[in-house]
CSV table of C-alpha atoms in Angstrom, one decimal:
chain,number,residue,atom,x,y,z
A,23,MET,CA,-33.8,-11.1,-22.6
A,24,SER,CA,-30.6,-10.2,-24.0
A,25,ASP,CA,-27.0,-10.9,-22.5
A,26,SER,CA,-26.5,-10.0,-18.9
A,27,SER,CA,-23.4,-8.0,-19.7
A,28,SER,CA,-25.1,-5.2,-22.1
A,29,GLN,CA,-27.4,-2.6,-20.7
A,30,ASN,CA,-30.9,-2.2,-21.3
A,31,SER,CA,-32.6,0.9,-21.3
A,32,ASP,CA,-35.7,-0.1,-20.1
A,33,GLY,CA,-34.7,-2.7,-17.5
A,34,PRO,CA,-33.3,-1.6,-14.2
A,35,TYR,CA,-29.8,-0.3,-13.4
A,36,SER,CA,-27.5,-1.5,-11.0
A,37,ILE,CA,-24.4,-0.1,-9.5
A,38,HIS,CA,-21.7,-2.5,-8.6
A,39,VAL,CA,-19.2,-1.0,-5.9
A,40,GLU,CA,-15.9,-3.3,-5.4
A,41,ILE,CA,-14.0,-2.9,-2.2
A,42,PRO,CA,-10.7,-4.7,-1.6
A,43,PRO,CA,-11.0,-7.1,0.7
A,44,ARG,CA,-8.1,-5.2,3.1
A,45,PHE,CA,-10.9,-2.1,3.8
A,46,TYR,CA,-12.8,-4.8,5.7
A,47,LEU,CA,-10.5,-7.8,6.7
A,48,LEU,CA,-7.6,-5.8,8.2
A,49,PRO,CA,-9.9,-3.4,10.4
A,50,GLY,CA,-12.1,-6.1,11.2
A,51,GLY,CA,-9.0,-8.4,12.5
A,52,ALA,CA,-7.8,-5.4,14.3
A,53,MET,CA,-11.1,-4.8,15.9
A,54,CYS,CA,-11.2,-8.3,17.2
A,55,ILE,CA,-7.5,-8.3,18.6
A,56,GLY,CA,-8.2,-5.2,20.3
A,57,THR,CA,-11.5,-6.6,21.9
A,58,ALA,CA,-9.3,-9.4,23.2
A,59,ILE,CA,-6.9,-7.3,24.4
A,60,GLY,CA,-9.3,-4.9,25.8
A,61,LEU,CA,-11.0,-7.3,28.1
A,62,VAL,CA,-8.1,-8.5,29.5
A,63,ARG,CA,-6.7,-5.5,30.4
A,64,GLY,CA,-10.2,-4.0,31.2
A,65,SER,CA,-11.3,-6.5,33.7
A,66,ARG,CA,-7.8,-6.5,35.4
A,67,ALA,CA,-7.8,-3.0,36.0
A,68,ALA,CA,-11.6,-3.2,37.6
A,69,ALA,CA,-10.7,-6.2,39.7
A,70,LEU,CA,-7.6,-4.5,40.7
A,71,ARG,CA,-9.8,-1.0,41.1
A,72,PHE,CA,-12.8,-3.1,43.0
A,73,LEU,CA,-9.8,-4.4,45.5
A,74,ALA,CA,-8.8,-1.3,46.4
A,75,GLU,CA,-11.9,0.5,46.9
A,76,ASN,CA,-12.7,-2.3,49.4
A,77,ALA,CA,-9.8,-3.4,51.3
A,78,HIS,CA,-11.0,-1.2,53.9
A,79,ARG,CA,-13.7,-3.6,54.9
A,80,PRO,CA,-13.6,-7.4,53.7
A,81,PRO,CA,-16.2,-9.6,54.2
A,82,THR,CA,-16.8,-11.7,57.9
A,83,THR,CA,-19.4,-14.0,56.7
A,84,VAL,CA,-19.8,-16.6,54.0
A,85,GLN,CA,-22.8,-15.1,52.6
A,86,GLY,CA,-21.0,-11.8,52.3
A,87,TRP,CA,-17.9,-13.4,50.5
A,88,TYR,CA,-20.3,-14.4,48.2
A,89,PHE,CA,-22.0,-11.4,47.4
A,90,TYR,CA,-18.3,-10.0,47.2
A,91,ASN,CA,-17.3,-12.1,44.8
A,92,LYS,CA,-20.4,-12.2,42.8
A,93,THR,CA,-20.0,-7.8,43.0
A,94,LYS,CA,-16.3,-8.1,41.7
A,95,ASN,CA,-17.3,-10.6,38.8
A,96,TYR,CA,-20.1,-8.3,37.7
A,97,LYS,CA,-17.6,-4.9,38.1
A,98,MET,CA,-14.7,-7.0,36.0
A,99,LEU,CA,-17.2,-8.2,33.5
A,100,LEU,CA,-18.2,-4.2,32.8
A,101,GLY,CA,-14.8,-2.7,33.1
A,102,GLY,CA,-13.4,-5.4,30.6
A,103,LEU,CA,-16.4,-4.5,28.2
A,104,ARG,CA,-16.0,-0.9,28.3
A,105,LYS,CA,-12.2,-1.3,27.6
A,106,ALA,CA,-13.0,-3.7,25.0
A,107,GLY,CA,-14.8,-1.3,23.3
A,108,THR,CA,-12.4,1.6,23.1
A,109,ASP,CA,-9.6,-0.7,22.5
A,110,ALA,CA,-11.3,-2.2,19.1
A,111,THR,CA,-12.5,1.3,18.2
A,112,LYS,CA,-8.8,3.0,18.3
A,113,LEU,CA,-7.1,-0.2,16.6
A,114,GLY,CA,-9.9,-0.3,14.0
A,115,PHE,CA,-9.6,3.2,13.2
A,116,THR,CA,-5.5,2.7,13.5
A,117,ALA,CA,-5.7,-0.1,10.9
A,118,LEU,CA,-8.4,1.3,8.6
A,119,ALA,CA,-5.9,4.7,8.4
A,120,TRP,CA,-3.1,2.2,7.2
A,121,VAL,CA,-5.0,0.6,4.8
A,122,THR,CA,-6.3,4.0,3.6
A,123,PHE,CA,-3.0,5.2,3.3
A,124,GLU,CA,-1.4,2.5,1.2
A,125,GLU,CA,-4.6,2.3,-1.2
A,126,GLY,CA,-4.1,6.0,-1.6
A,127,LEU,CA,-0.3,5.4,-2.4
A,128,ASN,CA,-1.3,2.6,-4.6
A,129,GLN,CA,-3.5,4.6,-6.7
A,130,VAL,CA,-1.4,7.4,-6.9
A,131,GLY,CA,1.5,5.1,-8.4
A,132,TRP,CA,3.7,4.6,-5.5
A,133,SER,CA,2.8,1.3,-5.0
A,134,GLY,CA,6.4,0.2,-4.6
A,135,VAL,CA,6.7,1.7,-1.2
A,136,GLY,CA,2.9,1.5,-0.1
A,137,GLU,CA,3.3,-0.5,3.0
A,138,ILE,CA,6.1,1.9,4.2
A,139,GLY,CA,4.3,5.1,3.4
A,140,ALA,CA,1.4,3.7,5.0
A,141,GLY,CA,3.4,3.1,8.4
A,142,ILE,CA,5.1,6.3,8.6
A,143,CYS,CA,1.7,8.3,7.8
A,144,THR,CA,-0.2,6.2,10.1
A,145,ALA,CA,2.3,6.9,12.8
A,146,GLY,CA,2.4,10.5,12.0
A,147,VAL,CA,-1.5,10.6,12.1
A,148,PHE,CA,-1.2,8.6,15.6
A,149,ALA,CA,1.1,11.1,17.1
A,150,GLY,CA,-0.8,14.1,15.7
A,151,ILE,CA,-4.2,12.7,17.4
A,152,TYR,CA,-2.6,12.1,20.8
A,153,LYS,CA,-0.2,15.2,20.7
A,154,LEU,CA,2.8,13.3,21.3
A,155,PRO,CA,6.2,15.1,22.1
A,156,LEU,CA,8.4,15.5,19.1
A,157,ARG,CA,10.9,12.9,20.6
A,158,THR,CA,7.8,10.1,21.2
A,159,ALA,CA,6.6,11.0,17.8
A,160,TYR,CA,9.9,10.3,16.0
A,161,ARG,CA,10.2,7.2,17.4
A,162,ALA,CA,6.6,6.2,16.5
A,163,SER,CA,7.6,7.4,13.1
A,164,ILE,CA,10.6,5.2,13.0
A,165,LEU,CA,8.2,1.9,14.4
A,166,GLY,CA,6.0,2.8,11.7
A,167,LEU,CA,8.5,2.5,9.2
A,168,PHE,CA,9.8,-0.6,10.3
A,169,VAL,CA,6.5,-2.2,10.5
A,170,GLY,CA,5.9,-0.7,6.9
A,171,ILE,CA,9.3,-2.3,6.0
A,172,ALA,CA,8.1,-5.7,7.6
A,173,MET,CA,5.2,-6.0,5.7
A,174,ARG,CA,6.6,-4.9,2.2
A,175,THR,CA,9.0,-7.4,2.7
A,176,ALA,CA,6.3,-9.9,3.6
A,177,ARG,CA,4.4,-9.1,0.3
A,178,TRP,CA,7.8,-9.6,-1.5
A,179,GLY,CA,8.2,-12.8,0.4
A,180,LYS,CA,4.6,-13.8,-1.0
A,181,GLU,CA,5.0,-13.0,-4.7
A,182,ARG,CA,8.0,-14.8,-4.5
A,183,LEU,CA,6.8,-17.8,-3.2
A,184,ALA,CA,4.0,-17.2,-5.7
A,185,GLU,CA,6.4,-17.2,-8.7
A,186,GLU,CA,8.1,-20.2,-7.7
A,187,ALA,CA,4.8,-22.3,-7.0
A,188,GLN,CA,3.6,-21.4,-10.8
A,189,ALA,CA,7.2,-21.8,-12.2
A,190,ARG,CA,7.3,-25.5,-10.5
A,191,LYS,CA,3.6,-25.9,-11.6
A,192,GLU,CA,4.8,-25.2,-15.6
A,193,ALA,CA,7.7,-27.1,-15.1
A,194,SER,CA,5.8,-30.5,-14.0
A,195,GLN,CA,3.5,-30.0,-16.5
């Protein structure tokens, strides 16, 4: 067999797709954060709902309190898992939209403003999906702009630190 980089007409042909790590790391991280937020918020809301629904008939026996707390805990778990699923999905798709807009702007050649454009575009999509009023959509756009600027500044700082580390490495040799 010849060199693995050359194509052989009678050998199998493989297709290699390279996906930038941002496309699965950022949405995956957002989904993990959404799961944590949803578990906390959903279980708290379910506990309050259970308390409100059963406030008129508190248990009177030890066994009654046992089953009351057991049922409340199960309802809290179920409510937390439901909310975790919805919050994880929402945050995951929002992060995926961010990464898609950023990569799209980078592919067009606007890599200098990729993060800023992604923030504004994601805010616009968010405002459109949730049918926000114009004033609230404007605020979401401003928030997206600030988050984009913060991300761009973080990338600039990372590049600057990498340049300094490379310069120090070359100076020490």
